[in-house]
PDB file of C-alpha atoms in Angstrom:
ATOM      1  CA  MET A   1      54.194  -6.882  34.318  1.00 42.00           C
ATOM      2  CA  ALA A   2      50.889  -6.230  36.041  1.00 50.00           C
ATOM      3  CA  ASP A   3      51.341  -3.684  38.825  1.00 54.00           C
ATOM      4  CA  LEU A   4      51.454  -5.940  41.890  1.00 52.00           C
ATOM      5  CA  GLY A   5      51.341  -2.790  44.011  1.00 57.00           C
ATOM      6  CA  LYS A   6      47.661  -2.533  43.158  1.00 68.00           C
ATOM      7  CA  ASP A   7      47.187  -5.814  45.013  1.00 76.00           C
ATOM      8  CA  GLN A   8      49.346  -4.715  47.927  1.00 82.00           C
ATOM      9  CA  TRP A   9      46.501  -5.076  50.421  1.00 86.00           C
ATOM     10  CA  LEU A  10      46.051  -8.735  49.439  1.00 87.00           C
ATOM     11  CA  ASN A  11      49.752  -9.490  49.548  1.00 84.00           C
ATOM     12  CA  ARG A  12      50.129  -7.923  52.997  1.00 86.00           C
ATOM     13  CA  TYR A  13      47.193 -10.031  54.159  1.00 87.00           C
ATOM     14  CA  LEU A  14      48.732 -13.234  52.774  1.00 85.00           C
ATOM     15  CA  LYS A  15      52.158 -12.388  54.180  1.00 85.00           C
ATOM     16  CA  GLY A  16      50.641 -12.146  57.646  1.00 86.00           C
ATOM     17  CA  LEU A  17      48.989 -15.547  57.216  1.00 84.00           C
ATOM     18  CA  ARG A  18      52.157 -17.099  55.730  1.00 87.00           C
ATOM     19  CA  LEU A  19      50.092 -18.936  53.152  1.00 86.00           C
ATOM     20  CA  ALA A  20      51.819 -17.800  49.970  1.00 85.00           C
ATOM     21  CA  ASP A  21      55.205 -18.983  48.745  1.00 81.00           C
ATOM     22  CA  HIS A  22      55.517 -16.936  45.544  1.00 78.00           C
ATOM     23  CA  VAL A  23      53.399 -14.096  44.181  1.00 84.00           C
ATOM     24  CA  TYR A  24      54.208 -13.154  40.618  1.00 72.00           C
ATOM     25  CA  SER A  25      52.946 -12.258  37.191  1.00 70.00           C
ATOM     26  CA  ASP A  26      54.247 -12.121  33.639  1.00 72.00           C
ATOM     27  CA  LEU A  27      55.146  -9.087  31.544  1.00 72.00           C
ATOM     28  CA  SER A  28      52.005  -9.586  29.452  1.00 78.00           C
ATOM     29  CA  VAL A  29      49.467  -9.850  32.286  1.00 83.00           C
ATOM     30  CA  ARG A  30      47.294  -6.739  32.393  1.00 86.00           C
ATOM     31  CA  TRP A  31      46.181  -7.133  36.005  1.00 88.00           C
ATOM     32  CA  GLY A  32      46.236  -9.549  38.920  1.00 88.00           C
ATOM     33  CA  GLU A  33      48.764 -12.133  40.005  1.00 90.00           C
ATOM     34  CA  PHE A  34      49.513 -15.837  40.314  1.00 93.00           C
ATOM     35  CA  ILE A  35      49.897 -16.977  43.924  1.00 93.00           C
ATOM     36  CA  GLU A  36      51.528 -20.257  44.894  1.00 93.00           C
ATOM     37  CA  PRO A  37      50.726 -21.821  48.292  1.00 94.00           C
ATOM     38  CA  SER A  38      53.456 -22.302  50.870  1.00 92.00           C
ATOM     39  CA  THR A  39      52.581 -25.984  51.202  1.00 92.00           C
ATOM     40  CA  ASP A  40      50.267 -28.506  49.576  1.00 92.00           C
ATOM     41  CA  PRO A  41      49.006 -30.999  52.188  1.00 92.00           C
ATOM     42  CA  ARG A  42      47.036 -33.029  49.666  1.00 93.00           C
ATOM     43  CA  PRO A  43      48.113 -36.492  48.525  1.00 92.00           C
ATOM     44  CA  VAL A  44      49.721 -36.682  45.092  1.00 94.00           C
ATOM     45  CA  PRO A  45      46.905 -37.571  42.680  1.00 95.00           C
ATOM     46  CA  ALA A  46      47.075 -40.938  40.999  1.00 95.00           C
ATOM     47  CA  ASP A  47      47.414 -41.141  37.241  1.00 95.00           C
ATOM     48  CA  GLY A  48      44.005 -40.796  35.642  1.00 95.00           C
ATOM     49  CA  THR A  49      42.464 -38.784  38.502  1.00 97.00           C
ATOM     50  CA  LEU A  50      40.051 -36.109  37.291  1.00 98.00           C
ATOM     51  CA  ARG A  51      41.868 -32.761  37.297  1.00 98.00           C
ATOM     52  CA  LEU A  52      39.730 -29.658  37.863  1.00 98.00           C
ATOM     53  CA  ALA A  53      40.341 -25.959  37.511  1.00 98.00           C
ATOM     54  CA  VAL A  54      37.845 -23.986  39.601  1.00 98.00           C
ATOM     55  CA  ILE A  55      36.586 -20.464  38.886  1.00 97.00           C
ATOM     56  CA  ALA A  56      35.059 -19.079  42.080  1.00 97.00           C
ATOM     57  CA  SER A  57      34.027 -15.516  42.830  1.00 95.00           C
ATOM     58  CA  LEU A  58      31.437 -13.666  44.928  1.00 92.00           C
ATOM     59  CA  PRO A  59      29.732 -15.445  47.876  1.00 91.00           C
ATOM     60  CA  VAL A  60      28.191 -17.999  45.499  1.00 93.00           C
ATOM     61  CA  GLY A  61      31.607 -18.996  44.164  1.00 95.00           C
ATOM     62  CA  PHE A  62      32.972 -19.109  47.701  1.00 94.00           C
ATOM     63  CA  LEU A  63      30.258 -21.601  48.697  1.00 94.00           C
ATOM     64  CA  MET A  64      30.872 -23.695  45.589  1.00 96.00           C
ATOM     65  CA  LEU A  65      34.605 -23.820  46.358  1.00 96.00           C
ATOM     66  CA  LYS A  66      33.960 -24.729  50.010  1.00 95.00           C
ATOM     67  CA  THR A  67      31.703 -27.551  48.878  1.00 95.00           C
ATOM     68  CA  LEU A  68      34.233 -28.912  46.386  1.00 97.00           C
ATOM     69  CA  LEU A  69      36.968 -28.844  49.017  1.00 96.00           C
ATOM     70  CA  ALA A  70      34.722 -30.626  51.519  1.00 93.00           C
ATOM     71  CA  VAL A  71      33.989 -33.324  48.935  1.00 94.00           C
ATOM     72  CA  SER A  72      37.669 -33.601  48.045  1.00 94.00           C
ATOM     73  CA  ARG A  73      38.719 -34.012  51.690  1.00 92.00           C
ATOM     74  CA  ARG A  74      36.175 -36.774  52.109  1.00 90.00           C
ATOM     75  CA  SER A  75      37.126 -38.524  48.849  1.00 91.00           C
ATOM     76  CA  PRO A  76      40.636 -37.325  47.933  1.00 91.00           C
ATOM     77  CA  GLU A  77      40.982 -39.962  45.252  1.00 93.00           C
ATOM     78  CA  ALA A  78      37.958 -38.696  43.312  1.00 95.00           C
ATOM     79  CA  PHE A  79      39.394 -35.496  41.822  1.00 97.00           C
ATOM     80  CA  HIS A  80      42.237 -33.010  42.181  1.00 97.00           C
ATOM     81  CA  ILE A  81      41.829 -29.220  42.023  1.00 98.00           C
ATOM     82  CA  VAL A  82      44.802 -27.842  40.093  1.00 98.00           C
ATOM     83  CA  CYS A  83      44.069 -24.114  40.312  1.00 98.00           C
ATOM     84  CA  VAL A  84      41.499 -21.580  41.531  1.00 98.00           C
ATOM     85  CA  LEU A  85      40.704 -18.463  39.497  1.00 97.00           C
ATOM     86  CA  THR A  86      38.902 -15.563  41.134  1.00 96.00           C
ATOM     87  CA  ASP A  87      37.867 -11.951  40.467  1.00 93.00           C
ATOM     88  CA  ASP A  88      39.988  -9.005  41.554  1.00 91.00           C
ATOM     89  CA  PRO A  89      37.203  -6.386  41.928  1.00 90.00           C
ATOM     90  CA  LEU A  90      39.313  -3.759  43.729  1.00 88.00           C
ATOM     91  CA  ASN A  91      42.067  -3.553  41.111  1.00 87.00           C
ATOM     92  CA  PRO A  92      41.207  -0.569  38.857  1.00 86.00           C
ATOM     93  CA  ASP A  93      42.772  -2.332  35.855  1.00 86.00           C
ATOM     94  CA  ALA A  94      40.666  -5.480  36.229  1.00 88.00           C
ATOM     95  CA  LYS A  95      38.032  -6.118  33.578  1.00 87.00           C
ATOM     96  CA  VAL A  96      35.520  -8.017  35.719  1.00 86.00           C
ATOM     97  CA  SER A  97      32.366  -5.890  35.247  1.00 78.00           C
ATOM     98  CA  ALA A  98      32.455  -4.920  38.920  1.00 75.00           C
ATOM     99  CA  LYS A  99      30.090  -1.992  38.310  1.00 76.00           C
ATOM    100  CA  LYS A 100      27.503  -4.116  36.507  1.00 73.00           C
ATOM    101  CA  ARG A 101      27.472  -7.441  38.311  1.00 79.00           C
ATOM    102  CA  ILE A 102      26.611  -8.492  41.844  1.00 85.00           C
ATOM    103  CA  TRP A 103      29.853  -6.854  43.015  1.00 87.00           C
ATOM    104  CA  HIS A 104      28.272  -3.393  42.851  1.00 85.00           C
ATOM    105  CA  HIS A 105      25.906  -4.321  45.698  1.00 86.00           C
ATOM    106  CA  PHE A 106      28.906  -4.656  48.063  1.00 87.00           C
ATOM    107  CA  GLU A 107      31.037  -1.941  49.655  1.00 89.00           C
ATOM    108  CA  ASP A 108      34.795  -2.005  49.053  1.00 89.00           C
ATOM    109  CA  ASP A 109      35.568  -3.568  52.439  1.00 90.00           C
ATOM    110  CA  GLU A 110      33.058  -6.340  51.701  1.00 89.00           C
ATOM    111  CA  ARG A 111      34.591  -6.928  48.266  1.00 90.00           C
ATOM    112  CA  ARG A 112      38.014  -7.100  49.898  1.00 91.00           C
ATOM    113  CA  GLN A 113      36.797  -9.637  52.457  1.00 91.00           C
ATOM    114  CA  ILE A 114      35.135 -11.854  49.848  1.00 91.00           C
ATOM    115  CA  GLU A 115      38.225 -11.925  47.618  1.00 93.00           C
ATOM    116  CA  ALA A 116      40.595 -12.436  50.556  1.00 93.00           C
ATOM    117  CA  GLU A 117      38.559 -15.294  52.033  1.00 93.00           C
ATOM    118  CA  THR A 118      38.358 -17.032  48.640  1.00 95.00           C
ATOM    119  CA  VAL A 119      42.119 -16.752  48.116  1.00 95.00           C
ATOM    120  CA  LYS A 120      42.799 -17.852  51.698  1.00 94.00           C
ATOM    121  CA  LEU A 121      40.498 -20.871  51.352  1.00 95.00           C
ATOM    122  CA  ALA A 122      42.289 -22.088  48.223  1.00 96.00           C
ATOM    123  CA  LEU A 123      45.839 -21.476  49.472  1.00 96.00           C
ATOM    124  CA  SER A 124      45.070 -23.146  52.817  1.00 95.00           C
ATOM    125  CA  ALA A 125      44.124 -26.260  50.842  1.00 96.00           C
ATOM    126  CA  GLY A 126      47.406 -26.139  48.890  1.00 96.00           C
ATOM    127  CA  ILE A 127      45.875 -24.825  45.649  1.00 97.00           C
ATOM    128  CA  PRO A 128      47.489 -22.042  43.562  1.00 96.00           C
ATOM    129  CA  VAL A 129      45.331 -18.981  42.822  1.00 96.00           C
ATOM    130  CA  PHE A 130      45.186 -16.631  39.839  1.00 95.00           C
ATOM    131  CA  THR A 131      43.459 -13.234  40.147  1.00 94.00           C
ATOM    132  CA  GLY A 132      44.299 -11.852  36.703  1.00 92.00           C
ATOM    133  CA  ASP A 133      43.420 -11.799  33.015  1.00 92.00           C
ATOM    134  CA  ILE A 134      42.530 -15.290  31.801  1.00 93.00           C
ATOM    135  CA  LYS A 135      42.873 -14.211  28.147  1.00 91.00           C
ATOM    136  CA  ASP A 136      46.598 -13.703  28.631  1.00 89.00           C
ATOM    137  CA  ASP A 137      48.895 -16.082  26.725  1.00 89.00           C
ATOM    138  CA  TRP A 138      51.135 -16.580  29.769  1.00 91.00           C
ATOM    139  CA  PHE A 139      48.226 -17.707  31.912  1.00 91.00           C
ATOM    140  CA  ARG A 140      46.843 -19.965  29.184  1.00 92.00           C
ATOM    141  CA  SER A 141      50.234 -21.647  29.024  1.00 93.00           C
ATOM    142  CA  THR A 142      50.436 -21.886  32.821  1.00 93.00           C
ATOM    143  CA  LEU A 143      46.978 -23.445  33.094  1.00 95.00           C
ATOM    144  CA  ALA A 144      47.679 -25.807  30.179  1.00 95.00           C
ATOM    145  CA  GLU A 145      50.710 -27.128  32.097  1.00 96.00           C
ATOM    146  CA  LEU A 146      48.351 -28.014  34.974  1.00 96.00           C
ATOM    147  CA  LYS A 147      46.371 -30.206  32.536  1.00 96.00           C
ATOM    148  CA  PRO A 148      42.773 -29.681  33.718  1.00 98.00           C
ATOM    149  CA  ASP A 149      40.250 -32.186  32.376  1.00 98.00           C
ATOM    150  CA  ALA A 150      37.361 -29.842  33.193  1.00 98.00           C
ATOM    151  CA  VAL A 151      36.634 -26.399  34.622  1.00 98.00           C
ATOM    152  CA  LEU A 152      33.846 -25.634  37.121  1.00 98.00           C
ATOM    153  CA  CYS A 153      32.742 -22.007  37.403  1.00 97.00           C
ATOM    154  CA  CYS A 154      30.447 -19.958  39.624  1.00 96.00           C
ATOM    155  CA  GLY A 155      30.252 -16.161  39.860  1.00 93.00           C
ATOM    156  CA  PHE A 156      33.084 -15.121  37.494  1.00 91.00           C
ATOM    157  CA  GLY A 157      33.234 -11.662  35.905  1.00 88.00           C
ATOM    158  CA  GLN A 158      35.376 -12.250  32.819  1.00 90.00           C
ATOM    159  CA  LEU A 159      34.195 -13.331  29.394  1.00 87.00           C
ATOM    160  CA  ILE A 160      35.575 -16.717  28.383  1.00 90.00           C
ATOM    161  CA  ASP A 161      37.268 -16.884  24.981  1.00 92.00           C
ATOM    162  CA  LYS A 162      37.822 -19.791  22.598  1.00 93.00           C
ATOM    163  CA  PRO A 163      41.451 -20.595  23.578  1.00 93.00           C
ATOM    164  CA  PHE A 164      40.399 -20.943  27.227  1.00 94.00           C
ATOM    165  CA  LEU A 165      37.419 -23.106  26.284  1.00 93.00           C
ATOM    166  CA  GLN A 166      39.753 -25.498  24.464  1.00 93.00           C
ATOM    167  CA  LEU A 167      42.000 -26.120  27.504  1.00 93.00           C
ATOM    168  CA  ALA A 168      39.774 -28.829  29.025  1.00 96.00           C
ATOM    169  CA  ASN A 169      38.343 -31.670  26.952  1.00 96.00           C
ATOM    170  CA  LEU A 170      35.371 -32.188  29.331  1.00 98.00           C
ATOM    171  CA  GLY A 171      34.387 -28.560  28.984  1.00 97.00           C
ATOM    172  CA  VAL A 172      33.979 -25.412  31.054  1.00 97.00           C
ATOM    173  CA  ILE A 173      30.844 -25.804  33.193  1.00 97.00           C
ATOM    174  CA  ASN A 174      29.122 -22.797  34.742  1.00 97.00           C
ATOM    175  CA  MET A 175      26.551 -22.539  37.543  1.00 97.00           C
ATOM    176  CA  HIS A 176      24.288 -19.541  36.920  1.00 96.00           C
ATOM    177  CA  PRO A 177      21.561 -18.344  39.355  1.00 95.00           C
ATOM    178  CA  SER A 178      18.616 -18.062  36.966  1.00 96.00           C
ATOM    179  CA  ASP A 179      16.335 -20.177  34.785  1.00 96.00           C
ATOM    180  CA  LEU A 180      18.224 -20.090  31.493  1.00 96.00           C
ATOM    181  CA  ALA A 181      16.211 -23.016  30.119  1.00 95.00           C
ATOM    182  CA  HIS A 182      13.170 -20.728  29.958  1.00 96.00           C
ATOM    183  CA  GLY A 183      15.116 -17.697  28.758  1.00 94.00           C
ATOM    184  CA  PHE A 184      15.272 -15.863  32.097  1.00 95.00           C
ATOM    185  CA  GLY A 185      18.123 -13.992  33.757  1.00 90.00           C
ATOM    186  CA  ALA A 186      21.061 -14.397  31.407  1.00 91.00           C
ATOM    187  CA  GLY A 187      23.818 -11.884  32.068  1.00 89.00           C
ATOM    188  CA  PRO A 188      25.050 -10.021  35.129  1.00 86.00           C
ATOM    189  CA  ALA A 189      21.775  -9.050  36.821  1.00 89.00           C
ATOM    190  CA  PRO A 190      19.520 -12.006  37.790  1.00 93.00           C
ATOM    191  CA  PHE A 191      18.006 -10.002  40.680  1.00 94.00           C
ATOM    192  CA  GLU A 192      16.880  -7.194  38.393  1.00 94.00           C
ATOM    193  CA  ASP A 193      15.457  -9.703  35.899  1.00 95.00           C
ATOM    194  CA  SER A 194      13.430 -11.495  38.615  1.00 96.00           C
ATOM    195  CA  ARG A 195      12.183  -8.193  40.029  1.00 96.00           C
ATOM    196  CA  THR A 196      11.106  -6.942  36.591  1.00 96.00           C
ATOM    197  CA  ARG A 197       9.165 -10.149  35.979  1.00 96.00           C
ATOM    198  CA  ASP A 198       7.784 -10.168  39.549  1.00 96.00           C
ATOM    199  CA  ALA A 199       8.940 -13.784  39.741  1.00 97.00           C
ATOM    200  CA  GLN A 200       7.909 -16.128  42.552  1.00 97.00           C
ATOM    201  CA  SER A 201      10.867 -18.454  42.179  1.00 97.00           C
ATOM    202  CA  THR A 202      14.103 -19.049  40.337  1.00 97.00           C
ATOM    203  CA  CYS A 203      16.605 -21.893  39.981  1.00 97.00           C
ATOM    204  CA  TRP A 204      20.236 -22.651  39.241  1.00 97.00           C
ATOM    205  CA  THR A 205      21.198 -23.583  35.697  1.00 97.00           C
ATOM    206  CA  VAL A 206      24.271 -25.709  35.016  1.00 98.00           C
ATOM    207  CA  HIS A 207      25.520 -25.186  31.479  1.00 97.00           C
ATOM    208  CA  PHE A 208      28.603 -25.363  29.326  1.00 96.00           C
ATOM    209  CA  MET A 209      30.209 -22.016  28.687  1.00 94.00           C
ATOM    210  CA  ASN A 210      30.892 -20.684  25.209  1.00 91.00           C
ATOM    211  CA  GLU A 211      32.006 -17.304  23.895  1.00 87.00           C
ATOM    212  CA  ALA A 212      28.542 -15.780  24.393  1.00 82.00           C
ATOM    213  CA  ILE A 213      27.123 -14.836  27.800  1.00 83.00           C
ATOM    214  CA  ASP A 214      25.174 -17.680  29.482  1.00 84.00           C
ATOM    215  CA  ASP A 215      24.421 -19.230  26.113  1.00 87.00           C
ATOM    216  CA  GLY A 216      25.998 -22.696  26.146  1.00 91.00           C
ATOM    217  CA  GLN A 217      24.373 -26.123  26.173  1.00 95.00           C
ATOM    218  CA  ILE A 218      22.367 -26.694  29.351  1.00 97.00           C
ATOM    219  CA  LEU A 219      23.263 -29.750  31.425  1.00 98.00           C
ATOM    220  CA  GLY A 220      20.421 -29.368  33.909  1.00 98.00           C
ATOM    221  CA  SER A 221      18.508 -27.108  36.285  1.00 98.00           C
ATOM    222  CA  SER A 222      18.057 -27.252  40.029  1.00 98.00           C
ATOM    223  CA  PRO A 223      14.658 -27.616  41.697  1.00 97.00           C
ATOM    224  CA  PRO A 224      12.876 -24.250  42.196  1.00 98.00           C
ATOM    225  CA  ILE A 225      13.990 -21.723  44.824  1.00 97.00           C
ATOM    226  CA  ASN A 226      11.401 -19.518  46.527  1.00 97.00           C
ATOM    227  CA  ILE A 227      12.601 -15.889  46.275  1.00 96.00           C
ATOM    228  CA  ARG A 228       9.723 -14.305  48.200  1.00 96.00           C
ATOM    229  CA  GLN A 229       9.646 -13.039  51.763  1.00 94.00           C
ATOM    230  CA  ALA A 230       7.407 -14.570  54.420  1.00 93.00           C
ATOM    231  CA  ASP A 231       4.615 -12.089  53.610  1.00 95.00           C
ATOM    232  CA  GLY A 232       4.789 -12.979  49.921  1.00 95.00           C
ATOM    233  CA  SER A 233       6.440  -9.731  48.808  1.00 96.00           C
ATOM    234  CA  PHE A 234       9.467  -9.499  46.538  1.00 96.00           C
ATOM    235  CA  PRO A 235      12.656  -8.559  48.456  1.00 94.00           C
ATOM    236  CA  GLN A 236      13.930  -5.022  47.973  1.00 92.00           C
ATOM    237  CA  ASP A 237      17.403  -5.907  49.230  1.00 91.00           C
ATOM    238  CA  PRO A 238      19.439  -7.614  46.483  1.00 92.00           C
ATOM    239  CA  ILE A 239      21.794  -9.143  49.063  1.00 90.00           C
ATOM    240  CA  ALA A 240      18.826 -10.876  50.738  1.00 90.00           C
ATOM    241  CA  TYR A 241      17.823 -12.167  47.307  1.00 93.00           C
ATOM    242  CA  TYR A 242      21.275 -13.509  46.450  1.00 92.00           C
ATOM    243  CA  SER A 243      21.641 -15.019  49.914  1.00 90.00           C
ATOM    244  CA  LYS A 244      18.384 -16.925  49.393  1.00 92.00           C
ATOM    245  CA  VAL A 245      19.568 -18.099  45.988  1.00 93.00           C
ATOM    246  CA  THR A 246      22.435 -19.930  47.707  1.00 92.00           C
ATOM    247  CA  ASP A 247      19.802 -22.453  48.831  1.00 90.00           C
ATOM    248  CA  GLY A 248      20.751 -25.690  47.125  1.00 92.00           C
ATOM    249  CA  LEU A 249      23.982 -24.421  45.558  1.00 95.00           C
ATOM    250  CA  ASP A 250      26.116 -26.704  47.717  1.00 95.00           C
ATOM    251  CA  HIS A 251      24.003 -29.690  46.657  1.00 95.00           C
ATOM    252  CA  LEU A 252      24.229 -28.547  43.037  1.00 97.00           C
ATOM    253  CA  ALA A 253      28.036 -28.407  43.235  1.00 97.00           C
ATOM    254  CA  PHE A 254      28.153 -31.768  45.028  1.00 96.00           C
ATOM    255  CA  HIS A 255      26.098 -33.571  42.377  1.00 97.00           C
ATOM    256  CA  THR A 256      27.798 -31.784  39.476  1.00 98.00           C
ATOM    257  CA  VAL A 257      31.293 -32.802  40.527  1.00 97.00           C
ATOM    258  CA  HIS A 258      30.228 -36.386  41.295  1.00 96.00           C
ATOM    259  CA  SER A 259      28.521 -36.646  37.899  1.00 97.00           C
ATOM    260  CA  LEU A 260      31.701 -35.350  36.305  1.00 97.00           C
ATOM    261  CA  VAL A 261      33.839 -37.845  38.250  1.00 97.00           C
ATOM    262  CA  ASP A 262      31.582 -40.733  37.196  1.00 97.00           C
ATOM    263  CA  TRP A 263      31.693 -39.576  33.575  1.00 97.00           C
ATOM    264  CA  HIS A 264      35.485 -39.353  33.656  1.00 97.00           C
ATOM    265  CA  GLU A 265      35.880 -42.737  35.357  1.00 96.00           C
ATOM    266  CA  CYS A 266      33.899 -44.321  32.525  1.00 95.00           C
ATOM    267  CA  GLY A 267      36.668 -43.222  30.179  1.00 95.00           C
ATOM    268  CA  GLN A 268      34.697 -40.453  28.515  1.00 94.00           C
ATOM    269  CA  THR A 269      36.727 -37.799  26.711  1.00 94.00           C
ATOM    270  CA  GLU A 270      33.824 -35.660  25.490  1.00 95.00           C
ATOM    271  CA  PRO A 271      31.613 -33.342  27.607  1.00 96.00           C
ATOM    272  CA  MET A 272      28.644 -34.777  29.508  1.00 96.00           C
ATOM    273  CA  LYS A 273      25.167 -34.573  27.961  1.00 96.00           C
ATOM    274  CA  SER A 274      22.904 -33.946  30.958  1.00 97.00           C
ATOM    275  CA  ILE A 275      22.462 -34.194  34.749  1.00 98.00           C
ATOM    276  CA  ASP A 276      19.088 -35.026  36.315  1.00 97.00           C
ATOM    277  CA  PHE A 277      19.198 -32.756  39.364  1.00 97.00           C
ATOM    278  CA  ASP A 278      15.513 -33.274  40.164  1.00 96.00           C
ATOM    279  CA  ARG A 279      16.252 -36.967  40.752  1.00 96.00           C
ATOM    280  CA  LEU A 280      19.473 -36.304  42.660  1.00 96.00           C
ATOM    281  CA  PHE A 281      18.142 -33.669  45.073  1.00 95.00           C
ATOM    282  CA  SER A 282      16.497 -35.090  48.180  1.00 92.00           C
ATOM    283  CA  ARG A 283      12.942 -34.228  49.171  1.00 94.00           C
ATOM    284  CA  THR A 284      14.287 -32.476  52.275  1.00 91.00           C
ATOM    285  CA  ILE A 285      16.491 -30.033  50.375  1.00 92.00           C
ATOM    286  CA  LYS A 286      13.744 -29.406  47.809  1.00 95.00           C
ATOM    287  CA  GLN A 287      11.410 -28.421  50.632  1.00 94.00           C
ATOM    288  CA  ARG A 288      14.068 -26.187  52.185  1.00 91.00           C
ATOM    289  CA  MET A 289      14.550 -24.400  48.871  1.00 94.00           C
ATOM    290  CA  LEU A 290      10.831 -23.588  48.813  1.00 95.00           C
ATOM    291  CA  GLU A 291      10.938 -21.817  52.176  1.00 93.00           C
ATOM    292  CA  PRO A 292      10.693 -17.997  52.113  1.00 94.00           C
ATOM    293  CA  ILE A 293      13.656 -15.686  52.576  1.00 91.00           C
ATOM    294  CA  ARG A 294      15.139 -15.789  56.063  1.00 80.00           C
ATOM    295  CA  ASP A 295      18.270 -14.563  57.834  1.00 67.00           C
ATOM    296  CA  PHE A 296      21.558 -16.079  56.710  1.00 58.00           C
ATOM    297  CA  PRO A 297      24.911 -16.339  58.516  1.00 50.00           C
ATOM    298  CA  VAL A 298      27.794 -14.164  57.393  1.00 47.00           C
ATOM    299  CA  TYR A 299      29.855 -17.185  56.378  1.00 49.00           C
ATOM    300  CA  LEU A 300      28.356 -19.830  54.153  1.00 64.00           C
ATOM    301  CA  PHE A 301      29.006 -23.503  54.858  1.00 70.00           C
ATOM    302  CA  PRO A 302      28.125 -26.594  52.840  1.00 76.00           C
ATOM    303  CA  ASP A 303      25.217 -28.568  54.229  1.00 74.00           C
ATOM    304  CA  PRO A 304      26.628 -31.632  56.083  1.00 71.00           C
ATOM    305  CA  ASP A 305      23.526 -33.593  55.084  1.00 70.00           C
ATOM    306  CA  LEU A 306      24.538 -33.555  51.440  1.00 67.00           C
ATOM    307  CA  PHE A 307      27.119 -36.266  52.098  1.00 68.00           C
ATOM    308  CA  ALA A 308      24.317 -38.603  53.087  1.00 63.00           C
ATOM    309  CA  ALA A 309      23.251 -38.486  49.458  1.00 59.00           C
ATOM    310  CA  ARG A 310      26.237 -40.531  48.371  1.00 59.00           C
ATOM    311  CA  SER A 311      28.766 -42.802  50.012  1.00 43.00           C
ATOM    312  CA  PRO A 312      32.407 -41.737  49.746  1.00 36.00           C
TER     313      PRO A 312
END
């Protein structure tokens, strides 16, 4: 069994909140744990409802998850989140590239807060959480029992393998903060790539995941995001950069999940072909994304205006 003592800080935190019913792992799991919520306040999904597994890590994944939950609360019949998977960057056994990816820009207490808030957000909504090795046979079996039709991912640190990719017939869809369509920023360091190229802007790419890193079929790209400061200089602080890149991510998640719901409701059993984000994004949000870097709040919230883009 994975050493649950290495996640003792998280379990003490959850015990104090009384959000978790069971915390356990299997003999084969190398790290992390599966956490069941104490209660699930959501309505039982109707037969045929789109079932999603969500992979959410780092502040970008946290914002994506918040957006999906906000959409789900507004339209509970549209889709049902069956499980949330997240990184465990403080567990020394975890293989999540914590020293290479955006995690290395955060101190340990910040990493702890980000992971704890992501787990808390999911459990509060009645969604089970897994913080361990997704290549483990026990977890594959557990997730298969939850019958996800699709997986939405943002900010994850584990490589996806073929058995995981085959769990959802509508595919595993990733949101990556760089312009993959033009060959920029694949891998764990979009900030370093933009700085090396002295880029003026970037964008989000939505693509299907495969066994290579950021190499799957592209569904679409967001409108451009200005990554310069007010004086036109490139930011030296990577956190300021990644905070700016959250511009439009909530809208991207909103339109991605609605496109997926529409596709599923049409009876499709194969992955989508494309999403026209340029058409779906409003002029107002496009203009906001072109503003220079500015101060951001500690906690990220979905833009309430995004719901005006579509009736529930």
